[in-house]
Coordinates of C-alpha atoms and ligand atoms in Angstrom, one line a residue:
M1 CA -9.6 -12.6 -66.0
S2 CA -8.0 -11.0 -63.0
V3 CA -4.4 -12.1 -62.1
L4 CA -4.5 -10.0 -58.9
E5 CA -7.5 -9.3 -56.7
V6 CA -7.1 -6.9 -53.8
T7 CA -10.0 -6.6 -51.3
N8 CA -10.3 -4.2 -48.4
L9 CA -6.5 -4.1 -48.0
L10 CA -5.5 -2.3 -44.7
K11 CA -2.2 -1.2 -43.2
T12 CA -1.8 0.7 -40.0
Y13 CA 1.4 1.8 -38.3
R14 CA 0.8 2.5 -34.6
G15 CA -2.2 4.7 -35.1
T16 CA -1.3 5.9 -38.6
T17 CA -3.5 4.4 -41.4
A18 CA -1.2 4.1 -44.4
V19 CA -3.7 2.1 -46.6
N20 CA -7.3 2.3 -45.6
G21 CA -9.1 -0.8 -46.9
I22 CA -8.6 -0.4 -50.7
S23 CA -10.0 -2.8 -53.3
F24 CA -8.9 -3.2 -57.0
S25 CA -8.0 -5.8 -59.5
L26 CA -5.4 -6.3 -62.2
G27 CA -6.4 -8.1 -65.4
K28 CA -4.2 -10.2 -67.6
G29 CA -2.2 -8.0 -70.0
E30 CA -3.4 -4.9 -68.2
I31 CA -1.3 -1.9 -67.0
V32 CA -2.8 -0.2 -64.0
G33 CA -1.2 3.1 -62.7
L34 CA -1.1 3.7 -59.0
L35 CA -0.9 7.5 -58.4
G36 CA -1.0 9.8 -55.5
P37 CA 0.8 12.6 -53.7
N38 CA 3.7 11.8 -51.3
G39 CA 2.6 9.7 -48.4
A40 CA -0.6 8.5 -50.2
G41 CA 0.2 4.8 -49.6
K42 CA 1.6 3.7 -52.9
T43 CA 4.8 2.1 -51.7
T44 CA 3.1 0.6 -48.7
T45 CA 0.6 -1.1 -51.1
I46 CA 3.4 -2.4 -53.4
H47 CA 5.3 -3.7 -50.3
M48 CA 2.2 -5.5 -49.1
L49 CA 1.7 -7.0 -52.5
L50 CA 5.2 -8.3 -52.4
G51 CA 4.9 -9.7 -48.9
I52 CA 7.6 -7.3 -47.6
T53 CA 5.1 -5.6 -45.4
L54 CA 2.3 -7.6 -43.7
H55 CA -1.2 -6.3 -44.1
N56 CA -3.5 -5.8 -41.0
G57 CA -6.7 -6.6 -42.9
G58 CA -8.3 -7.5 -46.2
S59 CA -6.9 -10.0 -48.7
I60 CA -4.6 -10.3 -51.7
R61 CA -5.2 -13.0 -54.2
Y62 CA -2.8 -13.9 -57.1
F63 CA -4.0 -16.1 -59.9
G64 CA -7.1 -16.9 -57.8
Q65 CA -5.2 -18.1 -54.7
D66 CA -4.7 -16.4 -51.4
F67 CA -1.2 -14.8 -51.1
V68 CA -0.8 -15.7 -47.5
T69 CA -1.3 -19.4 -48.1
H70 CA 0.3 -19.6 -51.6
R71 CA 3.2 -17.1 -51.1
E72 CA 6.1 -19.0 -52.7
E73 CA 4.0 -20.1 -55.7
S74 CA 2.8 -16.5 -56.2
L75 CA 6.3 -15.0 -55.9
Q76 CA 7.7 -17.4 -58.5
R77 CA 5.2 -16.0 -61.1
M78 CA 5.8 -12.3 -60.4
N79 CA 8.6 -9.8 -59.9
A80 CA 9.2 -6.2 -58.9
A81 CA 11.3 -3.3 -60.2
S82 CA 12.0 0.0 -58.5
A83 CA 14.4 2.8 -59.0
F84 CA 15.3 2.6 -55.3
N85 CA 16.3 -1.1 -54.9
T86 CA 19.9 -1.8 -54.5
L87 CA 21.7 -5.0 -55.3
Q88 CA 25.1 -6.2 -54.0
G89 CA 27.6 -3.4 -54.5
R90 CA 30.7 -5.6 -54.4
L91 CA 29.4 -8.0 -57.0
T92 CA 29.5 -7.3 -60.7
V93 CA 26.3 -6.7 -62.7
R94 CA 26.6 -10.2 -64.2
E95 CA 27.3 -11.8 -60.8
N96 CA 24.3 -10.1 -59.2
L97 CA 22.0 -11.3 -62.1
L98 CA 23.4 -14.8 -61.8
V99 CA 22.5 -14.9 -58.0
F100 CA 18.9 -14.0 -58.9
A101 CA 18.8 -16.4 -61.9
E102 CA 19.8 -19.1 -59.4
L103 CA 17.1 -18.1 -57.0
Y104 CA 14.5 -18.2 -59.8
L105 CA 15.9 -21.7 -60.9
L106 CA 16.4 -20.6 -64.5
K107 CA 17.4 -23.4 -66.9
N108 CA 19.6 -21.3 -69.2
P109 CA 20.6 -18.3 -67.1
K110 CA 23.6 -17.1 -69.2
K111 CA 21.6 -16.8 -72.4
K112 CA 18.7 -15.0 -70.6
I113 CA 21.1 -12.5 -68.9
D114 CA 22.9 -11.8 -72.2
E115 CA 19.7 -11.2 -74.0
L116 CA 18.4 -8.8 -71.3
L117 CA 21.8 -7.0 -71.0
A118 CA 21.7 -6.3 -74.7
R119 CA 18.1 -5.2 -74.6
F120 CA 18.9 -2.6 -71.9
E121 CA 22.2 -1.6 -73.5
M122 CA 24.1 -2.8 -70.5
T123 CA 26.4 -5.5 -72.1
E124 CA 29.5 -3.3 -71.7
F125 CA 28.8 -3.1 -68.0
A126 CA 28.4 -6.8 -67.4
H127 CA 31.7 -7.0 -65.5
T128 CA 31.4 -3.7 -63.7
L129 CA 30.9 -3.7 -59.9
Y130 CA 27.3 -2.7 -59.1
W131 CA 28.4 0.1 -56.7
S132 CA 30.3 1.9 -59.4
L133 CA 27.3 2.2 -61.7
S134 CA 25.4 5.5 -62.1
S135 CA 21.9 5.5 -60.6
G136 CA 20.3 5.2 -64.1
Q137 CA 22.5 2.2 -64.9
R138 CA 21.5 0.6 -61.5
T139 CA 17.9 1.1 -62.4
R140 CA 18.5 -0.7 -65.7
V141 CA 20.1 -3.7 -63.8
N142 CA 17.1 -3.7 -61.5
L143 CA 14.8 -3.9 -64.5
I144 CA 16.8 -6.7 -66.0
K145 CA 16.6 -8.6 -62.6
S146 CA 12.8 -8.1 -62.6
L147 CA 12.4 -9.8 -66.0
L148 CA 14.7 -12.8 -65.4
N149 CA 11.9 -15.2 -64.4
D150 CA 9.6 -14.2 -67.3
P151 CA 7.0 -12.9 -64.7
E152 CA 3.3 -12.8 -65.4
I153 CA 2.9 -9.9 -63.1
L154 CA 5.3 -7.0 -62.6
L155 CA 5.1 -4.5 -59.8
M156 CA 6.9 -1.4 -60.8
D157 CA 7.6 1.4 -58.2
E158 CA 8.8 4.5 -60.0
P159 CA 11.0 2.4 -62.3
T160 CA 12.0 5.4 -64.5
A161 CA 12.7 7.9 -61.7
S162 CA 16.4 8.1 -62.4
L163 CA 16.6 7.3 -66.1
D164 CA 17.6 9.8 -68.8
P165 CA 14.8 10.5 -71.3
D166 CA 16.2 8.2 -73.9
I167 CA 16.5 5.1 -71.7
A168 CA 13.1 6.0 -69.9
D169 CA 11.5 6.1 -73.4
K170 CA 13.1 2.7 -74.3
T171 CA 11.9 1.3 -71.0
L172 CA 8.4 2.3 -71.6
S173 CA 8.5 0.9 -75.1
L174 CA 9.8 -2.4 -73.6
V175 CA 6.9 -2.4 -71.1
E176 CA 4.4 -1.8 -74.0
E177 CA 6.1 -4.7 -76.0
L178 CA 5.9 -7.1 -73.0
K179 CA 2.3 -6.3 -72.5
R180 CA 1.5 -6.9 -76.2
E181 CA 3.7 -10.0 -76.7
R182 CA 3.3 -11.8 -73.4
E183 CA 0.2 -10.2 -71.9
L184 CA 2.3 -9.2 -68.9
S185 CA 0.2 -7.5 -66.2
I186 CA 1.7 -4.5 -64.5
L187 CA 1.0 -2.3 -61.5
Y188 CA 2.9 0.9 -62.1
T189 CA 3.6 3.8 -59.8
S190 CA 5.1 7.0 -61.1
H191 CA 5.0 10.8 -60.6
N192 CA 5.4 11.3 -64.3
M193 CA 1.9 11.8 -65.7
A194 CA 2.8 11.7 -69.4
E195 CA 4.2 8.3 -68.8
I196 CA 1.1 7.1 -67.0
T197 CA -1.1 8.5 -69.8
R198 CA 1.0 6.7 -72.4
I199 CA 1.1 3.2 -70.9
C200 CA -1.8 2.7 -68.4
D201 CA -5.1 1.2 -69.3
R202 CA -6.5 2.3 -65.9
V203 CA -5.4 4.7 -63.2
I204 CA -6.1 4.5 -59.4
F205 CA -5.6 7.7 -57.5
L206 CA -4.7 7.1 -53.8
D207 CA -4.8 9.9 -51.3
R208 CA -4.1 9.4 -47.6
G209 CA -4.7 5.7 -48.0
N210 CA -8.0 5.9 -49.8
I211 CA -8.9 5.4 -53.5
V212 CA -10.3 8.8 -54.5
A213 CA -10.6 8.1 -58.3
H214 CA -10.4 5.0 -60.5
D215 CA -10.8 5.2 -64.2
T216 CA -9.1 5.3 -67.6
P217 CA -6.7 8.2 -68.2
Q218 CA -9.1 9.5 -71.0
N219 CA -12.1 9.5 -68.7
L220 CA -10.2 11.2 -65.9
T221 CA -9.1 14.0 -68.2
K222 CA -12.7 14.4 -69.4
R223 CA -13.6 15.4 -65.7
I224 CA -12.0 18.8 -66.4
S225 CA -14.2 20.7 -68.9
T226 CA -12.0 23.7 -69.4
T227 CA -9.3 24.2 -71.9
T228 CA -6.6 26.8 -72.1
L229 CA -6.5 28.9 -75.2
R230 CA -3.1 30.6 -75.6
L231 CA -2.9 33.5 -78.1
T232 CA 0.2 35.3 -79.2
V233 CA -0.6 38.8 -80.4
A234 CA 1.7 41.0 -82.6
D235 CA 0.2 44.4 -81.6
G236 CA 0.6 44.2 -77.8
G237 CA -2.8 42.7 -77.4
G238 CA -4.5 45.8 -75.9
G239 CA -7.5 45.5 -78.1
L240 CA -7.9 41.8 -77.4
R241 CA -7.7 42.4 -73.6
R242 CA -10.3 45.1 -73.8
Y243 CA -12.6 42.9 -75.9
L244 CA -12.2 40.0 -73.3
E245 CA -12.9 42.4 -70.4
E246 CA -16.0 43.8 -72.0
R247 CA -17.3 40.2 -72.4
K248 CA -16.3 39.4 -68.8
Q249 CA -14.0 36.7 -70.0
S250 CA -11.2 36.2 -67.6
Y251 CA -7.6 35.8 -68.9
T252 CA -4.0 35.9 -67.8
S253 CA -1.3 37.9 -69.5
V254 CA 2.0 36.2 -70.0
G255 CA 4.5 38.9 -70.8
D256 CA 3.2 41.6 -73.3
S257 CA 2.3 39.5 -76.2
V258 CA 0.7 36.3 -74.9
V259 CA -2.9 36.1 -73.5
E260 CA -4.1 32.9 -71.9
I261 CA -7.9 32.3 -71.7
L262 CA -9.4 29.5 -69.7
T263 CA -12.7 28.5 -71.4
E264 CA -15.0 25.7 -72.3
E265 CA -13.7 23.9 -75.4
S266 CA -17.0 24.6 -77.2
R267 CA -16.5 28.4 -76.8
I268 CA -13.0 28.5 -78.5
P269 CA -14.4 29.3 -82.0
E270 CA -16.5 32.2 -80.6
V271 CA -13.4 33.7 -78.8
L272 CA -11.3 33.4 -82.0
F273 CA -14.0 34.9 -84.2
G274 CA -14.4 37.8 -81.8
A275 CA -10.6 38.4 -81.7
S276 CA -10.4 38.4 -85.4
H277 CA -13.5 40.7 -85.7
I278 CA -11.9 43.4 -83.6
G279 CA -8.7 43.2 -85.7
A280 CA -6.3 41.6 -83.2
T281 CA -3.2 40.4 -85.0
I282 CA -2.8 36.8 -83.8
T283 CA 0.5 35.2 -84.8
D284 CA 0.1 31.9 -82.8
I285 CA -2.7 29.9 -81.4
E286 CA -2.2 27.1 -78.9
I287 CA -4.9 25.0 -77.4
K288 CA -3.9 23.2 -74.2
K289 CA -6.3 20.4 -73.4
P290 CA -6.5 19.1 -69.8
T291 CA -3.9 16.5 -69.0
L292 CA -3.6 13.8 -66.3
E293 CA -1.4 16.3 -64.5
D294 CA -4.3 18.8 -64.2
V295 CA -6.5 15.9 -62.8
F296 CA -3.8 15.0 -60.3
L297 CA -3.5 18.6 -59.1
Q298 CA -7.2 19.0 -58.9
I299 CA -7.6 15.8 -56.9
A300 CA -4.6 16.4 -54.7
R301 CA -5.7 19.9 -53.8
T302 CA -9.4 19.2 -53.2
S303 CA -9.7 15.8 -51.6
V304 CA -10.0 15.6 -47.8
Ligands
ATP401 P1 5.8 8.8 -51.9 O1 5.2 9.3 -53.1 O2 6.4 9.9 -51.0 O3 6.8 7.7 -52.1 P2 3.8 6.8 -50.9 O4 2.5 7.1 -51.6 O5 4.6 5.7 -51.5 O6 4.6 8.2 -50.9 P3 4.0 5.5 -48.4 O7 5.5 5.4 -48.3 O8 3.2 4.2 -48.7 O9 3.5 6.6 -49.4 O10 3.5 6.0 -47.0 C1 2.1 6.1 -46.6 C2 2.0 6.6 -45.2 O11 2.5 5.6 -44.3 C3 2.8 7.8 -44.8 O12 2.0 8.6 -44.0 C4 4.0 7.3 -44.2 O13 4.5 8.3 -43.2 C5 3.5 6.1 -43.4 N1 4.5 5.0 -43.3 C6 5.1 4.3 -44.3 N2 6.0 3.4 -43.8 C7 6.0 3.6 -42.4 C8 6.6 2.9 -41.3 N3 7.5 1.9 -41.6 N4 6.3 3.3 -40.1 C9 5.4 4.3 -39.9 N5 4.7 4.9 -40.8 C10 5.0 4.6 -42.1

């Protein structure tokens, strides 16, 4: 069942088309990644889904109801987190959270805030003024704010952008936990492909306002058939290079002792067998399969 249905969504700014009639859905308990190069239309899409920016065409339906006519109801059941939001600088962390708890009409705000502060390792900052927090600490407060009303849908716009690797990892684990335990549905934008591969069930690639690819991370990486075979050779690799040249196999040298070969995965045994046959002393073998990052680069560089 879809909790969000977007149909032909359009946004133009005086002649510029930021989002060009895109359609997609978000299922219950599903995490969908929204990717794309700078200016692709991700933030505009998230802003339209939050009602911050008005759309010029198409429709947004939450829980089967039109967002325009059921705005308040929809907003009560969702929330948003971004690395770039700012809360009130002259209020403490706890005061800021209490303001939102009031807006969301929470029955037991103090308990909920304490629980979330502990979960995000922010208890010691409860009485610190928001403006004196580091950017990563602010992001954590924004994440806490986004979970106060136990949302059914979470729109996350680069939520881990300013977090250190440890807190970013914990945030992702929490997202996975929320999905598992509460079937939370999440639309997630990020420039971090490893993160997207880890948590997203589906990925939507936007480019210049259009959806240019829409699939699971696994199927997207299968689009690239070549794999990089990286061989470290102890003897300078002259023999190996000559062998590859004779066979018209292109390669790249990385320093004196590393040779990188771009090849079909099925041809790797043949290359390794050949290298061993000519007596190359290989001390390390690394096989680098295509990643979502490679897909991203391919799409961003080839789409028009
Ligand atoms: P980034 O990865 O850089 O955050 P994005 O995918 O979020 O990019 P958007 O911010 O949605 O991209 O911008 C999409 C397009 O809409 C861009 O061409 C941008 O210049 C344009 N745009 C966004 N906001 C406005 C605005 N308020 N007025 C005019 N044009 C705008």
